[in-house]
Amino acid sequence: MKILVCITNVPDTTAKISFTDNDTRFNKNGVQYIIGPYDDYALARGVELREASGGSLTVLNVGESDSEPQIRKALAIGADEAIRVNAEPTDSYFVASQIAHIASQNKYDLILMGRESLDFNSGVVHGLVGEMLGIPSYSPVMQLDVTEGKAEFAREIDGGKEHLVASLPLVLGCQEPIAEWKIPNMRGIMTARTKPLTVVEPVDVDTMVTLEKYIQPAPKGACKMIPADEAEQLITLLKTEAKVL
Amino acid sequence: MSVLIFVELDQGSIKKTSQEAIYYGGKVAESLNTGATVLAIGNADEINLQVAGHFGAQKVLHVTESKLSHENSLAYADTLVQAVQQEGSTVIVMAKSGLGDAVAARAAAKLKASVVSGVTSLPDLSNGFKVERSIYTGKAFAIVDIKSDIKILAIKKNALEVVETDQIALVESFAPTLRDSDFAATVTNTEKASSELSLNEADIIVSGGRGMKGPENWDPLLELAHALGAATGCSKPVSDLDWRPHHEHIGQTGIKVAPNLYIACGISGAIQHLAGVNGSKCIVVINKDPEAPFFKAADYGIVGDVFDILPRLTQAVEASK
Ligand SMILES: Cc1cc2nc3c(=O)[nH]c(=O)nc-3n(C[C@H](O)[C@H](O)[C@H](O)COP(=O)(O)OP(=O)(O)OC[C@H]3O[C@@H](n4cnc5c(N)ncnc54)[C@H](O)[C@@H]3O)c2cc1C
């Protein structure tokens, strides 16, 4: 089985978000970058499936050279090779077009990625890629097994879970608990250095959306404390003051 | 050239988040001097669809094809594209949700359209097509200018204050041509708590963390939720430990919610949990640790033991009814 796992390079979940250049650029200063947490789930399950069934696992990132530490980490976790499309990931359509272009040249059986990225939270790249390739896409997938070209998987729906069966190829947006995140071991880190990382230039895509400005939310007002022995007061305040009951 | 709004139904009625999407679409249609048409897929009585008029739509295209009774984002996207072609729409609106995102994505690739997800404002049309959207899991916003001819907007819950009228919409049936490839996957089983209020739709959420100490202690929380007509949620460790089902898990890696009222019981307020609730209008925190970080994000706080406070709040709610 040939597996492609797409990863994003995003600020660590605890990073403080700020902007520079008149609020037109994300301030990378002092921010640590990580593999998108949802992508980490996709990668972990991808590695398990590849170990069970043989074949190959390629990891793909659309990003600039500062993504390479995260790509090397994915190689250390168990990917066999990596491709980086050398471009700033501007919007979902652009990223999906790059992924679809690479995928159309390589006939992957399974394309896995996280359900959404942690920066723009759009949750549409898997669907775009699926449609661009003319193959089905499903998300958010929380369970996945593959036997003889058939995938059995479960996805989260409003208030529950749906189990599905479909033939490969498929594009799946993943989330927990599809697998436990994997931590690279020393051997993985050593071999990652020698695994191939190919850098390719992007294909042209029309600009769909441009960014005008970032905005920081207004700071939160102080919290009104209600003494525990007068807790019942809360209900009155929610009715009369906050007007949410 | 009407604005097309894709809505989701829940037991034959238009979901609340979709009502907000209709209102949004109606307002955009007004600015563009055109009409607003709703696309509704699934069983519903005509009278429940005419209600789309209350929120600003003139027309509803109703698809009753039985093959679409299961949520199917591939076939829904195909149907949406055919409705867009019939109506000549260049602006498509839907609620931000798991289904909304999936349908938006497939339709966008078919239409060469952009998708802007998590939209929080009406567009500024004075110079381009500019909207504000939520990014970094609610930690910031961005104003973007949409350049593509066809624009798909997925609207974040509670972005606008909906004003209802007594207008009703005309309901027409719509029969899409479906492709076999849209039915590539077979649904083998669905596990769904049908009686539960969905977190995405709920106006009030009562949520519990590890401070609830164990699954056997959830009754006081469920009782308060019941009294308030609220949905219930939880923090990640709670669902990891199987104290509560995974679909209740709220936060950065769980569901993002934006209710009017979020009551957090025994949840510390780690940044990853906050990221899922920062769209809430009003946050109440009950925690025995006065230093719990959640108090910094809260509107109302009570320092106390959940097992003492929760039953008293339930009583107060019952007494005030
Ligand atoms: C990449 C990543 C993603 C994550 N995503 C999420 C996410 O989506 N959602 C999420 O929730 N977490 C997420 N987490 C985990 C998060 O960091 C916290 O560990 C988690 O939110 C803590 O849950 P908690 O507050 O229930 O438990 P704890 O941190 O154990 O806090 C329990 C709280 O209960 C209080 N308490 C105890 N007993 C009582 C009592 N009797 N009465 C009142 N209060 C009491 C304590 O004072 C404490 O504040 C993520 C972590 C990572 C690394």
Coordinates of C-alpha atoms and ligand atoms in Angstrom, one line a residue:
Chain A
M1 CA 0.0 0.0 0.0
K2 CA 1.3 3.5 -0.9
I3 CA 0.3 6.0 1.8
L4 CA 0.7 9.8 1.6
V5 CA 0.4 11.7 4.8
C6 CA 0.1 15.5 4.5
I7 CA 1.4 17.6 7.4
T8 CA 1.2 21.3 8.2
N9 CA 3.7 23.3 10.2
V10 CA 1.9 25.3 12.8
P11 CA 2.6 27.3 16.0
D12 CA 2.7 25.2 19.1
T13 CA -0.8 24.9 20.7
T14 CA 0.3 27.0 23.7
A15 CA 1.9 29.8 21.6
K16 CA 0.8 33.3 22.2
I17 CA -0.5 34.8 19.0
S18 CA 0.6 38.2 17.8
F19 CA 1.2 40.1 14.6
T20 CA 3.7 42.6 13.1
D21 CA 4.0 44.9 10.1
N22 CA 0.8 46.8 10.9
D23 CA -1.0 43.5 11.8
T24 CA -0.4 42.0 8.3
R25 CA 2.1 39.3 9.3
F26 CA 2.1 36.6 11.9
N27 CA 4.8 37.2 14.5
K28 CA 7.0 34.1 14.4
N29 CA 9.4 35.6 17.0
G30 CA 9.8 33.2 19.9
V31 CA 7.1 30.9 18.6
Q32 CA 7.8 27.2 18.5
Y33 CA 6.5 25.2 15.5
I34 CA 5.1 21.7 15.6
I35 CA 3.5 19.2 13.2
G36 CA -0.3 20.0 13.2
P37 CA -1.7 18.0 16.1
Y38 CA -4.4 16.4 13.9
D39 CA -1.8 15.6 11.3
D40 CA 0.2 13.9 14.0
Y41 CA -2.8 11.5 14.5
A42 CA -2.9 10.8 10.7
L43 CA 0.9 10.2 10.7
A44 CA 0.7 7.8 13.6
R45 CA -2.0 5.7 12.0
G46 CA -0.2 5.9 8.7
V47 CA 3.0 4.5 10.2
E48 CA 1.1 1.6 11.9
L49 CA -0.7 0.7 8.6
R50 CA 2.6 0.8 6.7
E51 CA 4.3 -1.4 9.3
A52 CA 1.4 -3.9 9.1
S53 CA 1.0 -4.0 5.4
G54 CA 4.4 -3.0 3.9
G55 CA 4.5 -0.6 1.0
S56 CA 5.6 3.0 1.5
L57 CA 4.7 6.1 3.5
T58 CA 5.5 9.5 2.0
V59 CA 5.1 12.7 4.0
L60 CA 4.2 15.8 2.2
N61 CA 4.3 19.4 3.3
V62 CA 3.5 22.6 1.4
G63 CA 5.7 25.1 3.2
E64 CA 9.0 27.0 3.2
S65 CA 12.3 25.7 4.4
D66 CA 11.5 26.4 8.0
S67 CA 9.1 23.4 7.9
E68 CA 12.1 21.0 7.5
P69 CA 12.6 20.3 11.2
Q70 CA 9.0 19.1 11.4
I71 CA 9.4 17.1 8.2
R72 CA 12.5 15.4 9.6
K73 CA 10.5 14.6 12.7
A74 CA 7.9 12.9 10.6
L75 CA 10.7 10.9 8.9
A76 CA 12.0 10.0 12.4
I77 CA 8.6 8.8 13.4
G78 CA 8.5 6.4 10.5
A79 CA 7.8 8.0 7.1
D80 CA 10.1 6.6 4.4
E81 CA 10.5 9.7 2.3
A82 CA 9.4 13.3 2.2
I83 CA 8.3 15.9 -0.3
R84 CA 8.2 19.6 0.4
V85 CA 6.4 21.9 -2.0
N86 CA 8.5 25.0 -1.7
A87 CA 5.8 27.7 -1.1
E88 CA 4.1 29.7 1.5
P89 CA 0.8 28.0 2.2
T90 CA -1.5 31.0 1.5
D91 CA -4.9 29.4 1.5
S92 CA -6.7 26.1 1.4
Y93 CA -7.3 26.0 -2.3
F94 CA -3.6 26.7 -3.0
V95 CA -2.4 24.0 -0.6
A96 CA -5.0 21.4 -1.9
S97 CA -4.0 22.1 -5.5
Q98 CA -0.3 21.4 -4.7
I99 CA -1.2 18.2 -2.8
A100 CA -3.5 17.1 -5.7
H101 CA -0.7 17.8 -8.2
I102 CA 1.8 15.6 -6.3
A103 CA -0.8 12.9 -5.7
S104 CA -1.9 12.7 -9.3
Q105 CA 1.7 11.8 -10.3
N106 CA 2.1 9.1 -7.7
K107 CA -1.1 7.0 -7.4
Y108 CA -1.3 6.8 -3.6
D109 CA -3.8 4.3 -2.2
L110 CA -4.5 6.3 0.9
I111 CA -4.1 10.0 1.5
L112 CA -4.2 10.9 5.2
M113 CA -4.1 14.3 6.9
G114 CA -5.5 16.0 9.9
R115 CA -9.1 17.2 10.0
E116 CA -8.0 20.8 10.0
S117 CA -4.9 22.9 10.5
L118 CA -4.4 24.7 13.8
D119 CA -3.8 28.1 12.2
F120 CA -6.7 28.7 9.8
N121 CA -9.0 25.9 11.1
S122 CA -10.8 25.6 7.8
G123 CA -11.1 21.9 7.6
V124 CA -11.5 21.8 3.8
V125 CA -8.2 20.6 2.4
H126 CA -9.1 16.9 2.4
G127 CA -12.4 17.5 0.6
L128 CA -10.7 19.8 -2.0
V129 CA -8.0 17.2 -2.6
G130 CA -10.5 14.4 -2.9
E131 CA -12.6 16.3 -5.4
M132 CA -9.6 17.5 -7.4
L133 CA -8.4 13.8 -7.7
G134 CA -11.9 12.5 -8.3
I135 CA -11.8 10.2 -5.3
P136 CA -14.0 10.1 -2.1
S137 CA -13.0 12.0 1.0
Y138 CA -14.2 11.6 4.5
S139 CA -13.6 13.5 7.8
P140 CA -13.3 13.5 10.7
V141 CA -12.1 9.9 10.8
M142 CA -11.4 8.5 14.3
Q143 CA -10.9 4.8 13.5
L144 CA -9.3 3.2 10.4
D145 CA -8.4 -0.4 9.3
V146 CA -7.4 -1.5 5.8
T147 CA -7.6 -5.0 4.5
E148 CA -7.2 -6.1 0.9
G149 CA -7.9 -2.7 -0.7
K150 CA -10.9 -2.0 1.5
A151 CA -11.0 0.6 4.3
E152 CA -13.2 0.2 7.3
F153 CA -13.5 3.4 9.2
A154 CA -15.5 5.5 11.6
R155 CA -16.1 9.2 11.5
E156 CA -17.6 11.5 14.0
I157 CA -21.1 12.9 13.3
D158 CA -23.2 15.2 15.4
G159 CA -23.8 13.4 18.7
G160 CA -22.2 10.1 17.6
K161 CA -20.2 8.0 15.2
E162 CA -20.8 6.4 11.8
H163 CA -19.0 3.3 10.6
L164 CA -18.3 3.1 6.8
V165 CA -16.7 0.7 4.3
A166 CA -15.1 1.9 1.1
S167 CA -12.6 0.8 -1.5
L168 CA -9.3 2.6 -1.9
P169 CA -8.1 5.1 -3.0
L170 CA -9.5 7.5 -0.3
V171 CA -8.6 10.8 1.2
L172 CA -9.3 10.9 5.0
G173 CA -9.1 13.8 7.5
C174 CA -8.1 12.3 10.8
Q175 CA -8.5 13.1 14.5
E176 CA -8.1 11.2 17.8
P177 CA -8.4 8.5 18.8
I178 CA -7.3 7.0 15.5
A179 CA -3.9 6.3 17.0
E180 CA -1.6 7.4 19.8
W181 CA 0.9 10.1 18.9
K182 CA 4.3 8.7 18.3
I183 CA 7.5 10.1 19.7
P184 CA 10.7 9.6 17.6
N185 CA 13.3 7.3 19.1
M186 CA 17.1 7.7 18.8
R187 CA 17.3 5.2 15.9
G188 CA 14.5 7.0 14.1
I189 CA 16.2 10.4 14.5
M190 CA 19.5 9.0 13.2
T191 CA 18.0 7.3 10.1
A192 CA 15.8 10.3 9.4
R193 CA 18.9 12.2 8.4
T194 CA 19.6 9.8 5.5
K195 CA 16.0 9.5 4.2
P196 CA 15.2 11.4 1.0
L197 CA 13.6 14.8 1.3
T198 CA 12.7 16.1 -2.2
V199 CA 12.0 19.8 -2.7
V200 CA 9.7 20.7 -5.6
E201 CA 8.5 24.0 -6.9
P202 CA 4.7 24.8 -6.7
V203 CA 2.3 24.7 -9.6
D204 CA 0.6 27.9 -10.5
V205 CA -2.8 28.5 -8.8
D206 CA -5.1 31.6 -9.1
T207 CA -5.2 33.7 -6.0
M208 CA -8.6 33.1 -4.4
V209 CA -8.3 35.0 -1.2
T210 CA -5.9 37.7 0.0
L211 CA -5.3 38.7 3.6
E212 CA -6.0 42.3 4.5
K213 CA -5.3 42.4 8.2
Y214 CA -5.1 40.3 11.4
I215 CA -7.1 41.3 14.5
Q216 CA -6.4 40.5 18.1
P217 CA -9.6 39.9 20.2
A218 CA -10.4 42.6 22.7
P219 CA -9.1 41.7 26.2
K220 CA -11.5 40.0 28.5
G221 CA -13.1 42.1 31.3
A222 CA -12.6 41.0 34.9
C223 CA -14.4 37.9 36.2
K224 CA -17.2 38.6 38.6
M225 CA -16.7 36.3 41.6
I226 CA -19.7 35.0 43.5
P227 CA -19.0 33.7 47.1
A228 CA -19.7 30.0 47.3
D229 CA -22.2 30.4 50.1
E230 CA -24.3 32.6 47.8
A231 CA -23.9 30.5 44.7
E232 CA -27.6 30.6 44.0
Q233 CA -27.1 34.3 43.1
L234 CA -25.5 33.2 39.9
I235 CA -28.8 32.2 38.3
T236 CA -30.3 35.6 39.0
L237 CA -27.2 37.3 37.5
L238 CA -27.3 35.2 34.4
K239 CA -31.0 36.2 34.0
T240 CA -30.9 39.9 34.8
E241 CA -27.3 41.0 34.1
A242 CA -25.8 38.7 31.5
K243 CA -29.2 38.0 29.9
V244 CA -28.3 34.5 28.8
L245 CA -31.0 32.6 30.6
Chain B
M1 CA -28.5 35.3 -9.5
S2 CA -29.6 34.5 -6.0
V3 CA -27.5 33.8 -3.0
L4 CA -27.7 30.1 -2.2
I5 CA -27.8 28.8 1.4
F6 CA -27.2 25.2 2.2
V7 CA -29.0 24.2 5.3
E8 CA -28.9 21.2 7.6
L9 CA -32.1 19.6 9.0
D10 CA -32.6 17.9 12.3
Q11 CA -35.7 15.7 12.4
G12 CA -37.3 17.7 9.7
S13 CA -36.6 21.2 11.0
I14 CA -33.9 23.7 10.0
K15 CA -31.1 23.6 12.5
K16 CA -30.4 26.7 14.5
T17 CA -27.0 27.3 13.0
S18 CA -28.5 26.9 9.6
Q19 CA -31.2 29.5 10.5
E20 CA -28.3 31.9 11.2
A21 CA -26.8 31.0 7.8
I22 CA -30.1 31.9 6.1
Y23 CA -30.2 35.2 7.9
Y24 CA -26.6 35.9 6.8
G25 CA -27.3 34.9 3.2
G26 CA -30.5 37.0 3.2
K27 CA -28.5 40.1 4.3
V28 CA -25.8 39.5 1.6
A29 CA -28.6 39.1 -1.0
E30 CA -30.1 42.4 0.1
S31 CA -26.7 44.1 -0.4
L32 CA -26.3 42.5 -3.8
N33 CA -29.9 43.4 -4.8
T34 CA -30.9 39.8 -5.3
G35 CA -32.8 37.0 -3.7
A36 CA -31.9 34.3 -1.2
T37 CA -32.6 30.6 -2.0
V38 CA -32.3 27.8 0.5
L39 CA -31.2 24.2 -0.4
A40 CA -32.6 21.7 2.0
I41 CA -31.9 17.9 1.7
G42 CA -34.0 15.4 3.6
N43 CA -37.5 14.7 4.8
A44 CA -39.3 17.8 6.1
D45 CA -42.9 19.1 6.1
E46 CA -43.4 22.0 3.8
I47 CA -44.5 24.2 6.8
N48 CA -41.1 23.6 8.5
L49 CA -39.3 24.7 5.4
Q50 CA -41.5 27.8 4.7
V51 CA -40.0 29.0 8.0
A52 CA -36.8 29.8 6.0
G53 CA -38.7 33.0 5.1
H54 CA -38.6 34.2 8.7
F55 CA -34.9 34.4 8.4
G56 CA -34.7 36.1 5.0
A57 CA -35.1 33.5 2.2
Q58 CA -37.6 33.8 -0.6
K59 CA -37.4 30.3 -1.9
V60 CA -36.5 26.8 -0.7
L61 CA -35.3 24.0 -3.0
H62 CA -36.3 20.8 -1.3
V63 CA -34.6 17.5 -2.2
T64 CA -36.5 14.4 -0.9
E65 CA -34.5 11.7 -2.8
S66 CA -34.5 8.8 -0.4
K67 CA -30.9 7.8 -1.3
L68 CA -29.8 11.0 0.5
S69 CA -31.5 10.2 3.8
H70 CA -28.0 9.4 5.2
E71 CA -25.7 12.4 5.5
N72 CA -23.5 12.1 2.4
S73 CA -21.2 15.0 1.8
L74 CA -20.2 13.8 -1.7
A75 CA -23.8 13.7 -3.0
Y76 CA -24.8 16.8 -1.1
A77 CA -22.0 18.7 -2.8
D78 CA -23.1 17.4 -6.2
T79 CA -26.6 18.5 -5.4
L80 CA -25.4 21.9 -4.2
V81 CA -23.5 22.5 -7.4
Q82 CA -26.5 21.7 -9.5
A83 CA -28.6 24.1 -7.4
V84 CA -25.9 26.8 -7.8
Q85 CA -26.0 26.3 -11.6
Q86 CA -29.8 26.6 -11.7
E87 CA -29.9 29.7 -9.6
G88 CA -26.8 31.3 -11.1
S89 CA -25.4 31.9 -7.6
T90 CA -22.0 33.4 -7.0
V91 CA -22.3 33.5 -3.3
I92 CA -23.0 30.3 -1.3
V93 CA -23.5 30.3 2.4
M94 CA -23.7 27.6 5.0
A95 CA -23.1 27.0 8.7
K96 CA -19.6 26.1 9.8
S97 CA -19.9 22.4 10.9
G98 CA -18.4 19.1 10.1
L99 CA -20.9 18.5 7.3
G100 CA -20.8 22.2 6.2
D101 CA -17.0 22.0 5.8
A102 CA -17.1 18.7 3.9
V103 CA -19.8 19.9 1.5
A104 CA -18.1 23.3 1.0
A105 CA -14.8 21.7 0.2
R106 CA -16.1 19.3 -2.5
A107 CA -18.3 22.0 -4.0
A108 CA -15.5 24.5 -4.1
A109 CA -13.3 22.2 -6.1
K110 CA -16.1 21.6 -8.6
L111 CA -16.9 25.3 -8.9
K112 CA -13.3 26.6 -8.7
A113 CA -14.5 28.6 -5.8
S114 CA -12.8 29.8 -2.6
V115 CA -14.1 28.7 0.8
V116 CA -13.8 31.0 3.7
S117 CA -14.6 29.2 6.9
G118 CA -15.4 30.5 10.4
V119 CA -16.8 33.8 9.0
T120 CA -17.8 36.2 11.8
S121 CA -19.1 39.3 10.0
L122 CA -21.2 40.4 7.0
P123 CA -19.1 41.3 4.0
D124 CA -17.9 44.8 3.3
L125 CA -18.6 45.3 -0.3
S126 CA -17.4 48.8 -0.6
N127 CA -14.1 47.8 -2.2
G128 CA -13.9 44.1 -2.9
F129 CA -15.6 41.4 -0.9
K130 CA -14.1 41.5 2.6
V131 CA -15.1 39.4 5.6
E132 CA -13.8 38.8 9.0
R133 CA -13.1 35.2 10.0
S134 CA -11.9 33.4 13.2
I135 CA -8.4 31.9 13.1
Y136 CA -6.0 30.2 15.5
T137 CA -8.9 28.4 17.2
G138 CA -10.5 31.7 18.2
K139 CA -7.3 33.3 19.5
A140 CA -7.4 35.9 16.6
F141 CA -9.3 37.1 13.6
A142 CA -8.4 37.9 10.0
I143 CA -10.0 40.2 7.5
V144 CA -9.7 38.6 4.0
D145 CA -10.7 39.8 0.6
I146 CA -12.3 37.1 -1.6
K147 CA -11.1 37.4 -5.2
S148 CA -12.6 34.3 -6.8
D149 CA -15.8 34.7 -8.9
I150 CA -17.7 32.1 -6.8
K151 CA -17.4 32.5 -3.0
I152 CA -18.4 29.9 -0.4
L153 CA -18.8 31.2 3.2
A154 CA -19.1 28.9 6.2
I155 CA -20.5 31.0 9.0
K156 CA -19.5 30.7 12.7
K157 CA -22.2 30.1 15.2
N158 CA -23.5 33.2 17.0
A159 CA -21.7 35.6 14.5
L160 CA -24.9 37.6 14.0
E161 CA -27.9 38.5 16.0
V162 CA -30.8 37.0 14.0
V163 CA -33.9 39.1 13.6
E164 CA -37.0 37.1 12.5
T165 CA -39.9 38.3 10.5
D166 CA -43.2 36.7 9.6
Q167 CA -42.4 36.2 5.9
I168 CA -42.6 32.7 4.6
A169 CA -40.6 31.1 1.7
L170 CA -41.9 29.3 -1.3
V171 CA -41.0 25.6 -1.3
E172 CA -40.2 23.9 -4.6
S173 CA -39.0 20.4 -5.1
F174 CA -35.6 19.9 -6.6
A175 CA -34.4 16.6 -8.1
P176 CA -30.6 16.4 -8.6
T177 CA -28.9 14.0 -10.9
L178 CA -26.8 11.8 -8.6
R179 CA -23.7 9.8 -9.6
D180 CA -22.8 6.3 -8.4
S181 CA -19.4 7.6 -7.3
D182 CA -21.1 9.7 -4.6
F183 CA -22.1 6.5 -3.0
A184 CA -18.6 5.0 -2.9
A185 CA -18.8 4.3 0.9
T186 CA -21.4 2.1 2.6
V187 CA -22.6 3.0 6.0
T188 CA -22.5 -0.2 8.1
N189 CA -23.6 1.2 11.5
T190 CA -24.5 4.4 13.1
E191 CA -24.1 5.0 16.9
K192 CA -26.1 8.1 17.7
A193 CA -27.7 9.4 20.9
S194 CA -30.7 10.8 19.1
S195 CA -32.3 12.4 22.2
E196 CA -29.2 14.4 22.9
L197 CA -29.0 18.1 22.2
S198 CA -26.0 18.6 19.9
L199 CA -23.1 20.7 21.2
N200 CA -23.0 22.6 17.9
E201 CA -26.6 23.7 18.2
A202 CA -26.9 24.2 22.0
D203 CA -27.4 27.7 23.4
I204 CA -26.3 26.5 26.8
I205 CA -23.6 23.9 27.6
V206 CA -22.7 22.5 31.0
S207 CA -19.3 20.9 30.9
G208 CA -17.2 18.8 33.3
G209 CA -13.5 18.1 33.8
R210 CA -11.4 15.8 35.8
G211 CA -12.6 17.7 38.9
M212 CA -15.8 15.6 38.6
K213 CA -13.6 12.7 39.8
G214 CA -15.2 9.9 37.9
P215 CA -18.0 8.9 35.5
E216 CA -20.2 7.8 38.5
N217 CA -20.3 11.4 39.7
W218 CA -21.9 13.0 36.6
D219 CA -25.5 13.1 37.9
P220 CA -25.3 16.5 39.5
L221 CA -23.9 18.0 36.2
L222 CA -26.6 16.2 34.1
E223 CA -29.3 17.4 36.4
L224 CA -28.2 21.1 36.1
A225 CA -28.0 20.6 32.3
H226 CA -31.5 19.1 32.3
A227 CA -32.9 22.0 34.3
L228 CA -31.3 24.5 31.9
G229 CA -32.2 22.6 28.7
A230 CA -28.5 22.5 28.1
A231 CA -26.1 20.1 26.2
T232 CA -23.3 18.5 28.1
G233 CA -19.6 18.6 27.3
C234 CA -16.3 17.6 28.8
S235 CA -12.5 18.2 28.8
K236 CA -10.1 16.0 26.9
P237 CA -8.9 13.8 29.8
V238 CA -12.5 13.0 30.6
S239 CA -13.2 11.5 27.2
D240 CA -9.7 10.0 27.0
L241 CA -10.5 8.2 30.3
D242 CA -13.9 7.1 28.8
W243 CA -15.8 8.8 31.5
R244 CA -17.9 10.5 28.8
P245 CA -18.2 9.8 25.0
H246 CA -15.7 11.3 22.6
H247 CA -18.3 13.5 20.9
E248 CA -18.6 15.5 24.1
H249 CA -14.9 16.5 24.1
I250 CA -14.5 20.2 23.7
G251 CA -11.4 22.1 22.8
Q252 CA -8.7 22.6 20.3
T253 CA -8.6 18.9 19.4
G254 CA -12.3 18.4 20.1
I255 CA -15.4 20.3 19.2
K256 CA -15.3 24.1 19.1
V257 CA -18.5 25.6 20.6
A258 CA -20.0 29.0 20.7
P259 CA -23.0 28.9 23.0
N260 CA -24.6 31.9 24.8
L261 CA -23.7 30.3 28.1
Y262 CA -20.8 27.9 28.9
I263 CA -20.7 26.5 32.5
A264 CA -17.3 24.8 33.3
C265 CA -17.3 22.5 36.3
G266 CA -14.0 21.2 37.6
I267 CA -12.1 22.1 34.5
S268 CA -8.7 23.8 35.0
G269 CA -8.9 25.9 31.8
A270 CA -5.8 24.8 30.0
I271 CA -5.2 26.8 26.8
Q272 CA -6.2 23.9 24.6
H273 CA -9.6 23.7 26.3
L274 CA -10.1 27.5 26.2
A275 CA -9.4 27.4 22.5
G276 CA -12.6 25.5 22.0
V277 CA -14.8 27.7 24.1
N278 CA -13.6 31.3 23.6
G279 CA -16.5 31.9 21.1
S280 CA -19.0 31.6 24.0
K281 CA -20.9 34.8 25.0
C282 CA -20.8 34.2 28.7
I283 CA -18.5 31.8 30.6
V284 CA -19.2 30.6 34.2
V285 CA -16.4 28.7 36.0
I286 CA -16.8 26.6 39.1
N287 CA -13.5 25.4 40.5
K288 CA -12.2 24.8 44.0
D289 CA -8.8 26.2 43.1
P290 CA -8.9 30.0 43.1
E291 CA -5.8 30.0 40.9
A292 CA -7.4 27.9 38.2
P293 CA -6.5 29.6 34.8
F294 CA -10.1 29.3 33.7
F295 CA -11.1 32.2 36.0
K296 CA -9.1 34.6 33.7
A297 CA -11.4 33.7 30.8
A298 CA -14.6 33.7 32.8
D299 CA -17.4 36.2 33.2
Y300 CA -18.6 34.7 36.5
G301 CA -16.7 32.5 38.8
I302 CA -17.4 30.5 42.0
V303 CA -14.6 29.1 44.0
G304 CA -16.1 26.0 45.5
D305 CA -16.6 22.3 45.4
V306 CA -18.7 21.2 42.3
F307 CA -20.5 18.6 44.4
D308 CA -21.7 21.2 46.8
I309 CA -22.4 24.0 44.2
L310 CA -24.1 22.0 41.3
P311 CA -27.2 20.7 43.2
R312 CA -27.8 24.2 44.7
L313 CA -27.7 25.8 41.2
T314 CA -30.1 23.1 39.9
Q315 CA -32.5 24.0 42.8
A316 CA -32.1 27.7 42.0
V317 CA -33.0 27.1 38.4
E318 CA -36.0 25.0 39.3
A319 CA -37.2 27.6 41.8
S320 CA -36.9 30.4 39.2
K321 CA -39.0 28.6 36.6
Ligands
LIG1 C1 -1.9 19.2 21.7 C2 -2.9 19.2 22.8 C3 -4.2 19.3 22.5 C4 -5.2 19.3 23.6 N1 -6.5 19.5 23.3 C5 -7.4 19.6 24.3 C6 -8.8 19.8 24.0 O1 -9.2 19.9 22.9 N2 -9.6 19.9 25.1 C7 -9.2 19.8 26.4 O2 -10.0 19.9 27.3 N3 -7.9 19.6 26.6 C8 -7.0 19.5 25.6 N4 -5.7 19.2 25.9 C9 -5.4 18.9 27.4 C10 -5.2 20.1 28.2 O3 -3.9 20.6 28.1 C11 -5.5 19.8 29.7 O4 -4.7 18.7 30.1 C12 -7.0 19.5 30.0 O5 -7.8 20.4 29.4 C13 -7.2 19.4 31.4 O6 -8.5 18.9 31.7 P1 -9.2 19.2 33.1 O7 -9.2 20.6 33.3 O8 -10.5 18.5 33.1 O9 -8.3 18.4 34.2 P2 -7.3 19.0 35.2 O10 -6.2 19.8 34.6 O11 -6.9 17.8 36.0 O12 -8.1 20.0 36.1 C14 -9.1 19.6 37.0 C15 -9.6 20.8 37.7 O13 -10.7 20.5 38.5 C16 -10.6 21.2 39.7 N5 -11.3 20.4 40.8 C17 -10.9 19.2 41.3 N6 -11.8 18.8 42.2 C18 -12.8 19.7 42.2 C19 -14.0 19.9 42.9 N7 -14.4 18.9 43.8 N8 -14.8 20.9 42.7 C20 -14.4 21.9 41.9 N9 -13.2 21.9 41.2 C21 -12.4 20.8 41.3 C22 -9.1 21.4 40.0 O14 -8.8 22.5 40.8 C23 -8.6 21.6 38.5 O15 -8.5 22.9 38.2 C24 -4.8 19.2 24.9 C25 -3.4 19.0 25.2 C26 -2.5 19.0 24.1 C27 -1.0 18.9 24.5

